PDB file of C-alpha atoms in Angstrom:
ATOM      1  CA  MET A 378     -41.497  13.431 -13.268  1.00  0.00           C
ATOM      2  CA  LEU A 379     -38.491  11.274 -14.009  1.00  0.00           C
ATOM      3  CA  PHE A 380     -35.420  11.602 -11.814  1.00  0.00           C
ATOM      4  CA  LEU A 381     -32.138  10.235 -13.024  1.00  0.00           C
ATOM      5  CA  ALA A 382     -29.680   9.118 -10.410  1.00  0.00           C
ATOM      6  CA  SER A 383     -26.211  10.361 -11.086  1.00  0.00           C
ATOM      7  CA  ALA A 384     -23.673   7.604 -11.307  1.00  0.00           C
ATOM      8  CA  ALA A 385     -21.296   7.462  -8.382  1.00  0.00           C
ATOM      9  CA  GLN A 386     -17.867   8.678  -9.328  1.00  0.00           C
ATOM     10  CA  ALA A 387     -15.184   6.017  -9.018  1.00  0.00           C
ATOM     11  CA  ALA A 388     -11.555   6.637  -8.196  1.00  0.00           C
ATOM     12  CA  PRO A 389      -9.050   5.724 -10.913  1.00  0.00           C
ATOM     13  CA  PRO A 390      -7.994   2.075 -10.526  1.00  0.00           C
ATOM     14  CA  ILE A 391      -4.881   1.274  -8.496  1.00  0.00           C
ATOM     15  CA  ALA A 392      -4.573  -2.465  -9.181  1.00  0.00           C
ATOM     16  CA  GLY A 393      -1.278  -3.621 -10.600  1.00  0.00           C
ATOM     17  CA  ARG A 394       2.396  -3.973  -9.747  1.00  0.00           C
ATOM     18  CA  TRP A 395       4.171  -0.930  -8.279  1.00  0.00           C
ATOM     19  CA  VAL A 396       7.841  -0.202  -7.576  1.00  0.00           C
ATOM     20  CA  THR A 397       8.203   1.488  -4.197  1.00  0.00           C
ATOM     21  CA  GLN A 398       9.797   4.928  -3.975  1.00  0.00           C
ATOM     22  CA  GLU A 399      13.033   3.423  -2.609  1.00  0.00           C
ATOM     23  CA  GLY A 400      13.132   1.065  -5.604  1.00  0.00           C
ATOM     24  CA  ASP A 401      13.816  -1.929  -3.394  1.00  0.00           C
ATOM     25  CA  SER A 402      10.594  -3.913  -3.873  1.00  0.00           C
ATOM     26  CA  ILE A 403       7.421  -4.412  -5.876  1.00  0.00           C
ATOM     27  CA  VAL A 404       4.010  -4.244  -4.221  1.00  0.00           C
ATOM     28  CA  THR A 405       1.183  -5.993  -6.064  1.00  0.00           C
ATOM     29  CA  ILE A 406      -2.217  -4.377  -5.494  1.00  0.00           C
ATOM     30  CA  GLY A 407      -5.505  -6.181  -6.081  1.00  0.00           C
ATOM     31  CA  PRO A 408      -8.534  -7.701  -4.341  1.00  0.00           C
ATOM     32  CA  CYS A 409      -7.872  -8.707  -0.731  1.00  0.00           C
ATOM     33  CA  GLY A 410      -9.074 -12.257  -1.281  1.00  0.00           C
ATOM     34  CA  SER A 411     -11.345 -14.391   0.848  1.00  0.00           C
ATOM     35  CA  GLY A 412     -13.174 -12.404   3.471  1.00  0.00           C
ATOM     36  CA  GLY A 413     -12.012  -9.081   2.006  1.00  0.00           C
ATOM     37  CA  GLY A 414     -15.292  -8.275   0.295  1.00  0.00           C
ATOM     38  CA  ASP A 415     -14.751  -5.511  -2.241  1.00  0.00           C
ATOM     39  CA  GLN A 416     -11.645  -4.217  -0.476  1.00  0.00           C
ATOM     40  CA  THR A 417      -8.261  -3.813  -2.129  1.00  0.00           C
ATOM     41  CA  CYS A 418      -4.926  -4.838  -0.602  1.00  0.00           C
ATOM     42  CA  GLY A 419      -1.255  -4.808  -1.550  1.00  0.00           C
ATOM     43  CA  ARG A 420       1.513  -7.331  -0.815  1.00  0.00           C
ATOM     44  CA  ILE A 421       5.283  -7.211  -1.210  1.00  0.00           C
ATOM     45  CA  THR A 422       5.764  -9.703  -4.043  1.00  0.00           C
ATOM     46  CA  THR A 423       9.321  -9.066  -5.267  1.00  0.00           C
ATOM     47  CA  PHE A 424      12.580  -7.795  -3.821  1.00  0.00           C
ATOM     48  CA  LEU A 425      14.495  -5.683  -6.355  1.00  0.00           C
ATOM     49  CA  ARG A 426      17.526  -5.330  -4.096  1.00  0.00           C
ATOM     50  CA  ARG A 427      19.097  -8.047  -2.028  1.00  0.00           C
ATOM     51  CA  PRO A 428      17.746  -7.777   1.521  1.00  0.00           C
ATOM     52  CA  ASP A 429      20.122  -7.505   4.502  1.00  0.00           C
ATOM     53  CA  THR A 430      19.222 -11.056   5.530  1.00  0.00           C
ATOM     54  CA  PRO A 431      18.406 -13.987   3.205  1.00  0.00           C
ATOM     55  CA  ASN A 432      14.787 -14.347   4.371  1.00  0.00           C
ATOM     56  CA  PRO A 433      13.790 -11.127   6.135  1.00  0.00           C
ATOM     57  CA  THR A 434      11.020 -11.341   8.698  1.00  0.00           C
ATOM     58  CA  ASP A 435       8.669  -8.777  10.189  1.00  0.00           C
ATOM     59  CA  ARG A 436      11.036  -8.408  13.166  1.00  0.00           C
ATOM     60  CA  ASN A 437       9.873  -4.877  14.121  1.00  0.00           C
ATOM     61  CA  ASN A 438       6.204  -5.818  14.468  1.00  0.00           C
ATOM     62  CA  PRO A 439       4.820  -4.729  17.853  1.00  0.00           C
ATOM     63  CA  ASP A 440       3.127  -8.139  18.185  1.00  0.00           C
ATOM     64  CA  PRO A 441       5.843 -10.686  19.108  1.00  0.00           C
ATOM     65  CA  ALA A 442       3.747 -13.477  17.573  1.00  0.00           C
ATOM     66  CA  LEU A 443       4.063 -11.832  14.118  1.00  0.00           C
ATOM     67  CA  ARG A 444       7.802 -11.108  14.159  1.00  0.00           C
ATOM     68  CA  ARG A 445       8.714 -14.373  12.426  1.00  0.00           C
ATOM     69  CA  ARG A 446       6.418 -13.944   9.411  1.00  0.00           C
ATOM     70  CA  PRO A 447       8.301 -13.347   6.146  1.00  0.00           C
ATOM     71  CA  VAL A 448       8.357  -9.866   4.613  1.00  0.00           C
ATOM     72  CA  LEU A 449       8.038 -11.367   1.129  1.00  0.00           C
ATOM     73  CA  GLY A 450       4.282 -11.809   0.668  1.00  0.00           C
ATOM     74  CA  LEU A 451       3.477  -9.476   3.570  1.00  0.00           C
ATOM     75  CA  ALA A 452       0.305  -7.378   3.200  1.00  0.00           C
ATOM     76  CA  VAL A 453       1.440  -3.754   3.535  1.00  0.00           C
ATOM     77  CA  LEU A 454      -1.770  -2.194   2.155  1.00  0.00           C
ATOM     78  CA  THR A 455      -5.029  -3.405   3.706  1.00  0.00           C
ATOM     79  CA  GLY A 456      -8.716  -2.584   3.643  1.00  0.00           C
ATOM     80  CA  PHE A 457      -8.642  -0.012   0.832  1.00  0.00           C
ATOM     81  CA  THR A 458     -11.985   1.102  -0.541  1.00  0.00           C
ATOM     82  CA  ASP A 459     -12.872   3.419  -3.394  1.00  0.00           C
ATOM     83  CA  GLN A 460     -13.859   6.805  -1.954  1.00  0.00           C
ATOM     84  CA  GLY A 461     -14.697   8.477  -5.286  1.00  0.00           C
ATOM     85  CA  LYS A 462     -11.528  10.458  -5.948  1.00  0.00           C
ATOM     86  CA  ASP A 463      -9.076   8.268  -4.013  1.00  0.00           C
ATOM     87  CA  TRP A 464      -8.689   4.990  -2.118  1.00  0.00           C
ATOM     88  CA  ARG A 465      -8.533   4.843   1.689  1.00  0.00           C
ATOM     89  CA  GLY A 466      -7.295   2.120   3.995  1.00  0.00           C
ATOM     90  CA  ARG A 467      -4.223   1.278   6.099  1.00  0.00           C
ATOM     91  CA  ILE A 468      -0.530   1.033   5.274  1.00  0.00           C
ATOM     92  CA  TYR A 469       2.016  -0.979   7.264  1.00  0.00           C
ATOM     93  CA  ASP A 470       5.723  -0.135   7.327  1.00  0.00           C
ATOM     94  CA  PRO A 471       7.718  -3.306   8.120  1.00  0.00           C
ATOM     95  CA  ARG A 472      10.855  -1.217   8.728  1.00  0.00           C
ATOM     96  CA  SER A 473       9.270   0.515  11.729  1.00  0.00           C
ATOM     97  CA  GLY A 474       6.525  -1.978  12.584  1.00  0.00           C
ATOM     98  CA  LYS A 475       3.929   0.814  12.493  1.00  0.00           C
ATOM     99  CA  SER A 476       0.583   1.109  10.696  1.00  0.00           C
ATOM    100  CA  TYR A 477      -0.982   4.326   9.467  1.00  0.00           C
ATOM    101  CA  LYS A 478      -4.174   5.565   7.848  1.00  0.00           C
ATOM    102  CA  SER A 479      -3.450   5.794   4.148  1.00  0.00           C
ATOM    103  CA  ILE A 480      -4.702   7.483   0.995  1.00  0.00           C
ATOM    104  CA  LEU A 481      -3.804   6.201  -2.487  1.00  0.00           C
ATOM    105  CA  SER A 482      -4.476   8.050  -5.727  1.00  0.00           C
ATOM    106  CA  ARG A 483      -3.276   7.972  -9.321  1.00  0.00           C
ATOM    107  CA  ASN A 484      -1.214  10.896 -10.551  1.00  0.00           C
ATOM    108  CA  PRO A 485      -1.784  12.231 -14.093  1.00  0.00           C
ATOM    109  CA  ASP A 486       1.573  10.735 -15.183  1.00  0.00           C
ATOM    110  CA  GLY A 487       0.434   7.203 -14.218  1.00  0.00           C
ATOM    111  CA  THR A 488       2.382   6.981 -10.964  1.00  0.00           C
ATOM    112  CA  LEU A 489       0.743   6.188  -7.636  1.00  0.00           C
ATOM    113  CA  LYS A 490       0.600   8.740  -4.825  1.00  0.00           C
ATOM    114  CA  VAL A 491       0.943   6.861  -1.522  1.00  0.00           C
ATOM    115  CA  GLN A 492       0.239   8.726   1.703  1.00  0.00           C
ATOM    116  CA  GLY A 493       0.615   7.498   5.273  1.00  0.00           C
ATOM    117  CA  CYS A 494      -1.115   9.773   7.789  1.00  0.00           C
ATOM    118  CA  ILE A 495      -1.186  10.461  11.505  1.00  0.00           C
ATOM    119  CA  ALA A 496      -4.119  12.774  12.226  1.00  0.00           C
ATOM    120  CA  PHE A 497      -3.924  15.424   9.475  1.00  0.00           C
ATOM    121  CA  ILE A 498      -0.159  15.132   8.872  1.00  0.00           C
ATOM    122  CA  CYS A 499       0.693  12.890   5.919  1.00  0.00           C
ATOM    123  CA  ARG A 500       3.974  11.649   4.477  1.00  0.00           C
ATOM    124  CA  THR A 501       3.846  11.137   0.718  1.00  0.00           C
ATOM    125  CA  GLN A 502       5.707   8.761  -1.576  1.00  0.00           C
ATOM    126  CA  THR A 503       5.442   8.204  -5.310  1.00  0.00           C
ATOM    127  CA  TRP A 504       5.407   4.636  -6.611  1.00  0.00           C
ATOM    128  CA  ARG A 505       5.872   3.904 -10.303  1.00  0.00           C
ATOM    129  CA  PRO A 506       4.373   1.095 -12.370  1.00  0.00           C
ATOM    130  CA  ALA A 507       6.561  -2.029 -12.547  1.00  0.00           C
ATOM    131  CA  ARG A 508       7.561  -3.064 -16.021  1.00  0.00           C
TER     132      ARG A 508
END
């Protein structure tokens, strides 16, 4: 008897450039780079609005050693892996200095659903593709 293995379902791709819900920056999502394996990450790559300070730093980070790193280029999405219908990893909010479990998924209209979760309570944002 011949058994055919069903192909694993993959989540819709999330790679690309995304305008945050606030419209103040662009996050570029793609492979994490060296040491990231097959994980996906996202970095703040463009400010669309002038920041409060000329070169904002991660001043709210709970680790004092990281408070001087620039926000531009900062990894805010880390360790995302394809879970079949969505992507799961961690999201960092430089405004609060807090990290959360996160779920990313593509909406039918092409936008990105971004969720940050504590336990089973999630806050949702919608990011749109950058043009």
